[in-house]
């Protein structure tokens, strides 16, 4: 972790007060932040990302004590989860207070809130003194950034300042849980698993496999590199690679094992063995696929244990966009 000079934090807070955009590190991914109380600043986020305006944003706050400034009818479950996991990679969706700008909530009657676990983000939140609305700091639909360099690559000069807090330690976005109705529902899987949540609440939770995706922005065109992503098992990965290679495509393989029988010129993007390390590496590897100008990336699906559920979810969404491209390829 880089040591952070206070003047940069104060400068960033001042940019936010003046209505500008600051990219900030969190433990999950980098966020593109604006003053959540300033509708004009929030509107700039959508312009910079090219994101549809009805997609709601997460409001980042310094501590659980600020929940009541944004949400109402806060259930006991929210306090229990905040106590257990904040600061950390869990976002709570709660009934909003009337004065939360529609630009932040996309016009919904709920608001998403999270206390990030990163010293730079927390220092900025404390210096700024209010809530920071921040989606991931990537262009709409693309791979989330996990370093300051990635943010520059994604948004260039569309952001007034990028705070460099080093590589994000978790590497994929927070778990989102909707507590706005009587039955808690996970809207997006992440590092905090369904089981970890059940252990705290000691009650049932509707997991992502049981519900249609109802979280705007969770469409299958997310987290996607330029390459067509093909999901494979360890057994059929080499066959998939061969088929795409024979069709004249520049192919890469994302897998934790060096598989034998790969054609020459196929790039192996190595993945660690543990799902935690794979989460840390996933977006770096997808970005690497772009830098290598790969046309097809065959990805061996991670084990669906712990954060592996979230990894499978992100890879499936990356491949969802790829499916559109399959049609295009099929025409040629
Ligand atoms: O880890 C993270 O959550 C990162 C860091 C920067 O905090 N942020 C992030 O933001 O991933 P974003 O905008 O890329 O994803 C936020 C997701 C979107 O899919 C959005 O639809 C959902 O949160 N969301 C926000 N407010 C919501 C609400 N009121 N109800 C349902 N979903 C909501
Ligand atoms: Mg995002």
Short mmCIF file of N, CA and C and ligand atoms in Angstrom, two decimals, residues 49 51 135-136 138 144 173 188 222-223, ligand 2:
data_model
loop_
_atom_site.label_atom_id
_atom_site.label_comp_id
_atom_site.label_asym_id
_atom_site.label_seq_id
_atom_site.Cartn_x
_atom_site.Cartn_y
_atom_site.Cartn_z
N UNK A 49 -18.90 7.72 -17.88
CA UNK A 49 -18.93 6.27 -18.08
C UNK A 49 -19.68 5.84 -19.33
N UNK A 51 -22.92 5.58 -19.18
CA UNK A 51 -23.84 4.63 -18.52
C UNK A 51 -25.26 5.16 -18.57
N UNK A 135 -19.82 4.53 -8.86
CA UNK A 135 -19.84 3.23 -9.54
C UNK A 135 -18.40 2.82 -9.81
N UNK A 136 -18.18 1.63 -10.32
CA UNK A 136 -16.84 1.25 -10.72
C UNK A 136 -16.36 2.21 -11.82
N UNK A 138 -15.02 2.37 -14.69
CA UNK A 138 -14.78 1.87 -16.05
C UNK A 138 -15.84 2.42 -16.99
N UNK A 144 -14.05 -3.84 -14.75
CA UNK A 144 -13.80 -2.88 -13.67
C UNK A 144 -12.31 -2.71 -13.43
N UNK A 173 -16.20 -6.70 -7.38
CA UNK A 173 -17.12 -5.79 -6.71
C UNK A 173 -17.79 -6.41 -5.49
N UNK A 188 -26.19 -9.29 -6.01
CA UNK A 188 -24.92 -9.52 -6.72
C UNK A 188 -23.99 -10.28 -5.78
N UNK A 222 -21.90 -7.23 -18.99
CA UNK A 222 -20.99 -6.55 -18.09
C UNK A 222 -19.66 -7.25 -17.92
N UNK A 223 -18.70 -6.50 -17.44
CA UNK A 223 -17.39 -7.03 -17.05
C UNK A 223 -16.71 -7.69 -18.25
MG1 LIG B 2 -19.64 -1.56 -12.40
#
